[in-house]
Coordinates of C-alpha atoms in Angstrom, one line a residue:
M1 CA 14.6 -5.4 51.1
E2 CA 13.4 -5.7 47.2
V3 CA 15.0 -2.5 46.1
V4 CA 17.5 -4.2 47.5
N5 CA 16.6 -7.7 45.5
G6 CA 16.5 -5.5 42.8
G7 CA 20.1 -4.2 42.6
H8 CA 21.4 -6.7 42.8
Q9 CA 19.8 -8.7 40.4
L10 CA 20.6 -5.5 37.9
E11 CA 24.7 -5.9 38.8
T12 CA 24.1 -9.4 38.6
A13 CA 22.5 -8.8 34.6
Y14 CA 25.0 -6.5 33.8
E15 CA 27.4 -9.1 34.7
K16 CA 26.1 -12.4 32.3
G17 CA 25.3 -10.0 29.8
N18 CA 29.1 -7.7 29.5
E19 CA 29.8 -12.0 28.2
N20 CA 27.6 -13.0 26.4
F21 CA 27.3 -10.4 23.4
P22 CA 28.9 -10.4 20.3
A23 CA 30.5 -7.3 20.2
V24 CA 30.9 -7.7 16.7
F25 CA 27.6 -7.1 16.0
F26 CA 28.6 -3.5 16.7
L27 CA 32.0 -3.5 15.5
D28 CA 31.9 -4.9 12.4
R29 CA 28.1 -6.2 10.7
A30 CA 29.4 -7.5 7.5
L31 CA 32.1 -10.2 10.3
F32 CA 29.0 -10.8 12.4
H33 CA 26.8 -11.6 8.5
R34 CA 28.9 -14.2 7.5
C35 CA 29.9 -15.9 11.1
M36 CA 27.4 -16.1 12.8
S37 CA 23.4 -17.1 12.0
R38 CA 22.0 -14.7 14.9
L39 CA 22.0 -12.8 18.2
P40 CA 22.1 -14.8 21.2
E41 CA 18.8 -16.5 22.5
P42 CA 17.8 -13.8 25.7
A43 CA 18.6 -15.4 29.0
L44 CA 15.5 -13.5 30.9
D45 CA 14.4 -14.3 33.9
L46 CA 10.3 -12.4 34.3
D47 CA 9.1 -11.9 37.5
A48 CA 7.5 -14.3 39.8
A49 CA 4.3 -12.6 39.6
L50 CA 4.4 -11.7 35.4
M51 CA 5.2 -15.5 35.2
S52 CA 1.9 -16.5 37.6
C53 CA -0.3 -13.9 35.8
T54 CA 1.0 -15.8 32.0
S55 CA 0.6 -19.7 32.9
S56 CA -2.3 -20.7 32.2
Y57 CA -2.9 -21.4 29.0
D58 CA -6.9 -20.8 29.5
E59 CA -5.9 -17.0 31.0
N60 CA -2.7 -16.6 28.1
K61 CA -6.2 -17.8 25.2
A62 CA -8.6 -15.0 27.1
I63 CA -5.4 -12.8 26.9
A64 CA -5.3 -13.0 23.3
T65 CA -8.7 -13.2 22.8
E66 CA -8.7 -9.8 24.5
Y67 CA -6.2 -8.1 22.9
F68 CA -6.6 -9.4 18.8
K69 CA -10.4 -8.2 19.4
W70 CA -9.6 -4.8 20.6
V71 CA -6.1 -3.3 19.9
H72 CA -4.8 -5.5 17.0
P73 CA -7.5 -3.8 14.7
W74 CA -6.1 -0.3 14.6
L75 CA -2.5 -1.1 15.1
P76 CA -1.8 -4.6 13.7
F77 CA 1.7 -5.3 14.3
L78 CA 2.5 -8.6 15.8
S79 CA 1.6 -11.3 13.4
R80 CA -2.4 -13.2 14.4
Q81 CA -0.5 -16.4 13.4
R82 CA 2.9 -16.4 13.9
F83 CA 1.6 -15.8 17.9
M84 CA -0.8 -18.2 17.8
E85 CA 2.0 -21.1 16.8
R86 CA 5.3 -20.1 19.1
V87 CA 3.3 -18.2 22.3
L88 CA -0.3 -19.4 22.6
N89 CA 0.7 -22.8 21.2
P90 CA 0.5 -25.0 24.7
L91 CA 3.2 -27.5 22.8
S92 CA 5.9 -23.9 22.9
P93 CA 8.6 -23.4 26.0
R94 CA 7.6 -20.8 27.9
R95 CA 10.3 -18.9 27.0
P96 CA 11.1 -15.5 29.6
A97 CA 10.2 -13.4 26.5
K98 CA 7.1 -15.0 25.5
M99 CA 5.5 -14.4 29.0
L100 CA 6.7 -11.3 28.4
L101 CA 4.7 -10.1 25.3
L102 CA 1.7 -12.1 26.7
S103 CA 1.9 -9.9 30.1
A104 CA 1.6 -6.5 27.8
M105 CA -0.8 -7.5 25.7
K106 CA -2.9 -7.8 28.5
L107 CA -1.0 -4.9 30.1
L108 CA -2.8 -2.9 26.9
S109 CA -5.8 -4.5 26.8
T110 CA -7.1 -3.8 30.1
P111 CA -8.5 -0.4 31.4
P112 CA -6.5 0.0 34.0
P113 CA -8.6 -0.5 37.3
E114 CA -11.1 3.2 38.4
D115 CA -9.8 5.3 40.8
S116 CA -6.4 3.0 40.4
P117 CA -3.0 4.9 39.0
A118 CA -2.7 3.7 35.4
T119 CA 0.8 3.1 36.6
T120 CA 0.2 -0.6 38.1
D121 CA 2.3 -3.1 39.8
E122 CA 2.1 -4.7 36.6
Y123 CA 2.5 -1.8 34.2
H124 CA 6.3 -1.6 37.1
A125 CA 6.8 -5.3 36.2
I126 CA 7.2 -5.3 32.8
K127 CA 9.1 -2.0 33.0
A128 CA 11.0 -3.6 35.4
S129 CA 11.8 -6.6 33.2
L130 CA 12.4 -4.9 30.7
L131 CA 15.2 -2.8 32.8
R132 CA 16.6 -6.2 33.2
S133 CA 16.3 -6.9 29.7
D134 CA 18.8 -4.0 29.2
A135 CA 21.3 -5.0 32.1
L136 CA 20.9 -8.2 29.9
N137 CA 22.4 -7.0 26.4
I138 CA 19.4 -8.2 25.2
L139 CA 18.4 -7.3 21.7
D140 CA 15.6 -9.3 20.5
L141 CA 12.7 -9.0 17.7
T142 CA 9.7 -10.3 20.7
I143 CA 11.4 -7.2 23.3
F144 CA 11.2 -4.4 20.8
Q145 CA 7.5 -5.5 20.0
V146 CA 7.2 -5.8 24.6
K147 CA 8.2 -1.4 24.3
I148 CA 6.3 -0.7 21.3
L149 CA 4.0 -1.8 23.2
V150 CA 4.7 -0.6 26.7
A151 CA 5.1 2.8 24.2
L152 CA 1.6 2.9 23.9
Y153 CA 0.5 2.1 27.1
E154 CA 1.6 5.1 28.1
L155 CA 0.5 6.9 24.9
G156 CA -3.1 5.8 26.1
H157 CA -3.4 6.4 29.2
A158 CA -0.8 9.6 29.3
I159 CA 1.6 8.4 32.0
F160 CA 4.6 11.5 31.0
P161 CA 7.0 12.1 30.2
A162 CA 7.7 7.8 30.1
A163 CA 5.7 7.5 26.5
Y164 CA 7.7 9.9 25.5
L165 CA 11.3 8.9 26.4
S166 CA 9.9 5.5 25.7
I167 CA 9.6 6.1 21.8
G168 CA 12.3 7.5 21.7
Y169 CA 14.0 4.6 22.9
C170 CA 12.4 1.6 21.2
M171 CA 13.5 3.8 18.1
R172 CA 17.7 3.4 19.6
Y173 CA 16.2 0.2 20.6
G174 CA 15.3 -0.9 16.6
N175 CA 17.8 1.3 15.2
A176 CA 20.3 -1.3 16.9
L177 CA 18.3 -4.5 16.0
G178 CA 18.7 -3.3 12.3
I179 CA 14.4 -3.2 11.5
N180 CA 15.2 0.2 10.3
T181 CA 15.9 -1.4 7.4
A182 CA 13.1 -3.7 7.2
I183 CA 10.4 -0.9 5.4
D184 CA 13.4 -0.5 2.6
G185 CA 13.8 -4.1 2.3
G186 CA 16.8 -4.9 3.9
T187 CA 18.1 -7.3 6.4
H188 CA 21.3 -5.2 7.4
G189 CA 21.1 -6.2 11.8
Y190 CA 18.6 -8.5 12.5
M191 CA 18.9 -12.1 10.7
I192 CA 15.5 -12.9 9.2
T193 CA 14.7 -16.5 9.1
D194 CA 10.9 -16.0 6.8
R195 CA 8.4 -13.7 5.3
V196 CA 6.3 -13.2 8.4
E197 CA 9.0 -11.8 10.7
L198 CA 10.7 -9.7 8.0
E199 CA 6.9 -8.5 7.6
E200 CA 6.5 -8.9 11.5
Q201 CA 9.3 -6.0 11.6
R202 CA 7.9 -3.7 8.6
R203 CA 4.7 -3.2 10.7
G204 CA 6.8 -3.0 13.9
W205 CA 9.0 0.3 12.6
W206 CA 6.0 1.6 11.1
A207 CA 4.0 1.2 14.7
L208 CA 6.8 3.6 15.6
L209 CA 6.8 5.6 13.3
I210 CA 3.0 6.3 13.9
L211 CA 3.7 6.7 17.4
D212 CA 6.5 8.9 17.7
R213 CA 4.5 11.2 15.2
Y214 CA 1.1 10.8 17.2
I215 CA 3.1 12.3 20.2
S216 CA 4.6 14.8 18.9
L217 CA 0.3 17.2 17.9
G218 CA 0.4 18.8 21.8
C219 CA 3.7 20.4 21.2
P220 CA 4.1 21.1 17.1
E221 CA 7.6 22.3 18.0
H222 CA 8.9 18.5 19.3
V223 CA 11.9 17.2 16.6
L224 CA 10.4 14.1 15.2
L225 CA 12.7 10.9 16.6
V226 CA 12.2 9.0 13.8
T227 CA 13.4 10.2 10.5
D228 CA 10.9 9.4 7.4
P229 CA 11.1 6.8 5.1
A230 CA 12.2 7.1 0.8
S231 CA 9.6 7.4 -1.2
N232 CA 10.4 3.7 -2.5
S233 CA 9.8 2.8 1.1
I234 CA 8.0 -0.6 1.9
L235 CA 4.1 -0.4 3.1
P236 CA 2.5 -2.5 5.5
M237 CA 0.6 -5.3 3.3
D238 CA -3.0 -6.1 3.5
D239 CA -4.4 -6.2 6.7
A240 CA -7.0 -9.3 6.6
A241 CA -4.2 -10.7 4.2
W242 CA -1.0 -10.5 6.8
D243 CA -3.9 -11.8 10.2
R244 CA -3.7 -15.5 7.5
S245 CA -0.3 -15.1 6.5
D246 CA -0.9 -15.4 3.3
F247 CA 1.4 -13.2 1.1
D248 CA 1.1 -14.6 -2.8
S249 CA -2.8 -12.6 -1.9
A250 CA -1.1 -9.2 -1.5
P251 CA 0.5 -7.1 -3.5
Q252 CA 3.7 -5.0 -2.4
R253 CA 2.5 -0.7 -2.4
L254 CA 5.3 1.4 -2.1
L255 CA 4.9 5.1 0.3
S256 CA 4.7 6.7 -3.0
S257 CA 1.8 4.4 -4.7
A258 CA -2.2 6.4 -5.0
P259 CA -3.4 5.0 -1.4
T260 CA -6.5 3.5 -2.5
E261 CA -9.3 1.5 0.8
A262 CA -7.7 -1.6 -0.7
M263 CA -4.6 -1.0 1.3
G264 CA -6.2 -1.8 4.7
R265 CA -6.1 0.7 7.4
F266 CA -2.2 -0.5 8.9
S267 CA -1.2 0.9 6.0
L268 CA -3.3 4.2 5.5
T269 CA -2.3 5.1 8.7
A270 CA 0.8 5.0 7.8
Q271 CA 0.4 7.0 5.5
S272 CA -1.5 9.3 7.7
A273 CA 1.3 9.6 10.1
I274 CA 4.1 10.7 6.5
L275 CA 2.0 13.9 6.0
L276 CA 1.5 14.5 9.9
G277 CA 5.2 14.6 9.7
K278 CA 5.3 16.6 7.1
V279 CA 3.0 18.6 8.8
F280 CA 5.2 19.3 11.5
R281 CA 7.7 20.6 9.3
N282 CA 5.8 23.6 7.5
V283 CA 4.6 25.0 10.4
Q284 CA 7.9 24.7 12.3
D285 CA 9.4 26.3 9.3
S286 CA 10.0 30.4 10.1
E287 CA 9.8 31.6 6.7
D288 CA 7.3 32.1 3.9
N289 CA 9.4 32.1 1.7
G290 CA 7.4 34.1 -1.6
G291 CA 4.5 32.4 -0.4
L292 CA 5.8 28.8 -0.1
R293 CA 4.6 27.7 2.8
A294 CA 1.7 28.7 2.8
Q295 CA 0.9 27.3 -0.7
D296 CA 2.8 24.0 0.8
A297 CA 0.6 24.7 3.8
Q298 CA -2.5 24.1 1.2
I299 CA -0.7 21.0 -0.5
L300 CA -0.9 19.5 2.6
D301 CA -5.0 20.0 3.0
K302 CA -5.7 18.9 0.3
T303 CA -3.9 16.1 -0.2
L304 CA -4.5 14.9 3.7
A305 CA -8.2 15.3 2.9
A306 CA -8.3 13.3 0.2
L307 CA -6.2 10.2 2.2
T308 CA -9.5 10.9 5.0
N309 CA -11.0 10.0 1.8
V310 CA -10.1 7.3 1.3
S311 CA -9.5 5.9 5.1
L312 CA -13.3 6.2 5.2
Q313 CA -14.2 4.7 1.8
E314 CA -12.0 1.9 3.1
G315 CA -14.2 1.8 7.2
R316 CA -17.0 1.3 5.1
F317 CA -15.9 -1.5 3.4
R318 CA -14.1 -3.2 5.9
G319 CA -17.9 -2.6 7.9
V320 CA -15.1 -0.1 10.4
G321 CA -16.9 2.8 11.6
V322 CA -13.8 4.9 12.3
C323 CA -10.3 4.4 10.9
S324 CA -7.3 5.7 13.4
P325 CA -5.9 6.5 9.5
T326 CA -9.3 9.2 9.7
T327 CA -8.8 11.3 12.9
I328 CA -5.2 11.0 12.7
C329 CA -5.8 13.1 9.1
Y330 CA -8.5 15.4 10.9
S331 CA -5.6 16.5 13.9
A332 CA -3.4 17.2 11.4
R333 CA -5.5 18.9 9.4
L334 CA -7.4 21.1 12.4
L335 CA -3.1 21.6 13.9
L336 CA -2.8 23.4 9.6
H337 CA -5.8 25.4 10.5
D338 CA -5.1 26.8 14.0
I339 CA -2.5 29.9 14.2
S340 CA -3.0 29.7 17.2
R341 CA -0.4 26.6 17.8
L342 CA 1.7 27.3 15.4
P343 CA 5.9 27.9 17.0
T344 CA 6.0 30.4 14.1
P345 CA 2.7 31.7 12.7
M346 CA 2.2 32.8 9.3
S347 CA 0.3 36.6 9.1
V348 CA -3.4 36.2 9.9
R349 CA -4.5 36.8 6.1
T350 CA -2.2 34.6 4.3
K351 CA -3.6 31.6 6.4
L352 CA -7.2 33.1 5.8
Q353 CA -6.2 33.1 1.9
C354 CA -4.6 29.5 2.6
F355 CA -8.0 27.8 4.2
P356 CA -11.4 28.2 4.1
A357 CA -14.0 29.9 7.1
N358 CA -15.8 26.4 6.4
E359 CA -12.7 23.9 6.7
V360 CA -12.5 24.0 10.3
L361 CA -16.6 23.6 11.2
D362 CA -17.0 20.5 8.1
L363 CA -13.4 18.9 10.7
A364 CA -15.7 19.7 13.8
A365 CA -18.3 18.4 12.6
N366 CA -16.8 15.3 11.6
M367 CA -15.6 14.6 14.8
L368 CA -19.1 15.1 16.6
K369 CA -20.8 12.8 14.9
L370 CA -17.9 10.4 16.2
A371 CA -18.5 11.7 20.5
R372 CA -22.4 11.1 19.4
A373 CA -22.2 7.4 17.6
M374 CA -19.3 7.2 20.9
I375 CA -22.0 8.8 23.5
G376 CA -24.4 6.7 21.5
G377 CA -22.6 3.0 21.9
D378 CA -24.5 1.1 18.7
C379 CA -22.3 1.1 16.3
F380 CA -18.8 2.7 18.1
T381 CA -18.0 1.9 22.0
A382 CA -15.4 3.2 24.0
N383 CA -13.5 -0.5 23.2
D384 CA -13.2 -0.2 19.6
S385 CA -11.7 3.3 20.1
S386 CA -7.8 4.0 20.0
P387 CA -6.1 6.7 21.4
F388 CA -5.9 8.4 18.1
C389 CA -9.6 9.5 18.5
F390 CA -9.3 11.5 21.3
E391 CA -6.9 14.9 19.9
A392 CA -9.3 15.8 17.5
T393 CA -11.6 15.2 19.6
Y394 CA -10.0 17.4 22.0
R395 CA -9.5 20.4 19.5
A396 CA -13.7 20.2 18.1
T397 CA -14.4 20.8 21.6
L398 CA -12.1 23.4 21.9
F399 CA -13.9 25.7 18.9
Y400 CA -17.3 24.7 19.8
A401 CA -16.6 26.4 22.7
H402 CA -14.9 29.0 20.7
R403 CA -18.6 29.6 18.4
Y404 CA -20.3 29.1 21.3
A405 CA -18.9 31.8 23.2
E406 CA -19.1 34.6 19.7
D407 CA -22.0 33.9 18.7
G408 CA -24.5 32.3 21.7
Q409 CA -26.0 29.3 19.4
E410 CA -27.6 26.9 21.4
D411 CA -26.3 24.1 19.0
D412 CA -23.0 25.3 19.4
F413 CA -23.4 24.7 22.9
K414 CA -25.2 21.0 22.4
A415 CA -21.8 19.6 20.1
F416 CA -19.5 21.2 23.0
Q417 CA -20.9 19.7 26.1
D418 CA -21.8 16.1 23.1
T419 CA -18.0 16.0 22.6
K420 CA -17.2 16.6 26.6
A421 CA -19.3 13.6 27.2
A422 CA -17.5 11.4 24.2
L423 CA -14.1 12.6 25.8
A424 CA -15.4 11.3 29.4
V425 CA -16.8 7.5 27.5
G426 CA -13.4 7.3 26.6
G427 CA -12.2 7.7 29.7
T428 CA -13.4 4.9 30.6
R429 CA -10.8 2.7 28.4
W430 CA -8.1 5.6 27.5
R431 CA -6.2 7.8 30.7
A432 CA -5.6 9.8 28.0
A433 CA -9.3 11.2 26.5
A434 CA -10.1 11.8 30.6
A435 CA -6.5 13.9 31.0
F436 CA -8.2 16.1 27.5
L437 CA -11.5 15.9 29.6
Q438 CA -9.6 18.0 32.6
M439 CA -7.7 20.1 30.2
I440 CA -11.5 22.0 29.1
Q441 CA -12.3 21.8 33.0
A442 CA -9.5 23.6 32.7
R443 CA -10.4 26.3 30.7
E444 CA -13.9 26.5 31.5
A445 CA -12.1 27.3 35.2
M446 CA -9.8 30.1 33.6
D447 CA -12.3 30.9 31.0
M448 CA -9.5 30.2 28.6
L449 CA -12.6 29.0 25.7

């Protein structure tokens, strides 16, 4: 009966949606801007279960508190001030899109129940609501943000291929809204009401680009979905100023700007994702062109090392132990150094000329420090972690396993055990960490370490 009713709801949604969306938005965008101020308000009927779990102000406040404490610090693309004023405010109308955003925030900031799949009833209800919004032809910034949160949840809990497909759909949805132009200072699609909304669009697009780059680490031969921005594209503003909506104290920085710790973590994360994309293009290149590919790899490695140092300084400056840009840079450098993972590898001799042998050891040692901090649980816990931590932890685990197999050193075996233990701890928060641990165990069983 539920399936029949769901089908009827979608059929009704398609009927309503075809009548309400202004075709001029796609057929003649210039005319749309002259004759209409905004797209229609989304008329979305939210799932009853989702409406009930966001019906209490105290519950909603608790959701917001958890989200802004644990998720927002490493992917701050939502405006905290706008959220408090327009979503959490008890005087604000309870628009279904706002309640859907709250539901997605709750989903992302709450680990799935132990011994249960990450595809919970709440997850399916949110996905069903997004499907209904598509059937109603709704194009809306809040819905775009919900889609990013769902894609991040899928990536963090290793829900594949849904995560990969969701990121691709976010890209098309954002393009349809024109949000991709926000990082270039444009407002060619979605109508802008103020600077907060423009920055929220800009940060949403950067968040999407980061997800697109990170999800391809396991398959570097994949084609990137979100194109690289131009060098004069606008980076996210300083995170602390963003939380205060203080635009006057935060200078605008471009992608071509030299990275500094004053930029803020999210801006550095965006830059690390851009460099990761360049790494993908380097390893995908089938021609060495007289050593140019190897030279480009060396330059990339030095640039990533420099950005890592800035990221570590930023972490110390903000009182944060480990930042997402740091671990993304580690993942990018480990990919550059690992000839076995390259789709079109250079010769071993050329590769060894590119990178000294101790480079990978230093990278693995840094991830070992993070692993031991997570095991200790004092300055860095599973709740503090982002999904961007675990790919580099997995690669460091493999590195120590290989070293132990070759030399039999007890220190390498202890490092191997500690990085595995960190994945187990991380798996209590993010199922992706548990998936990496399962892959380690599978390699052990097949003698592939």
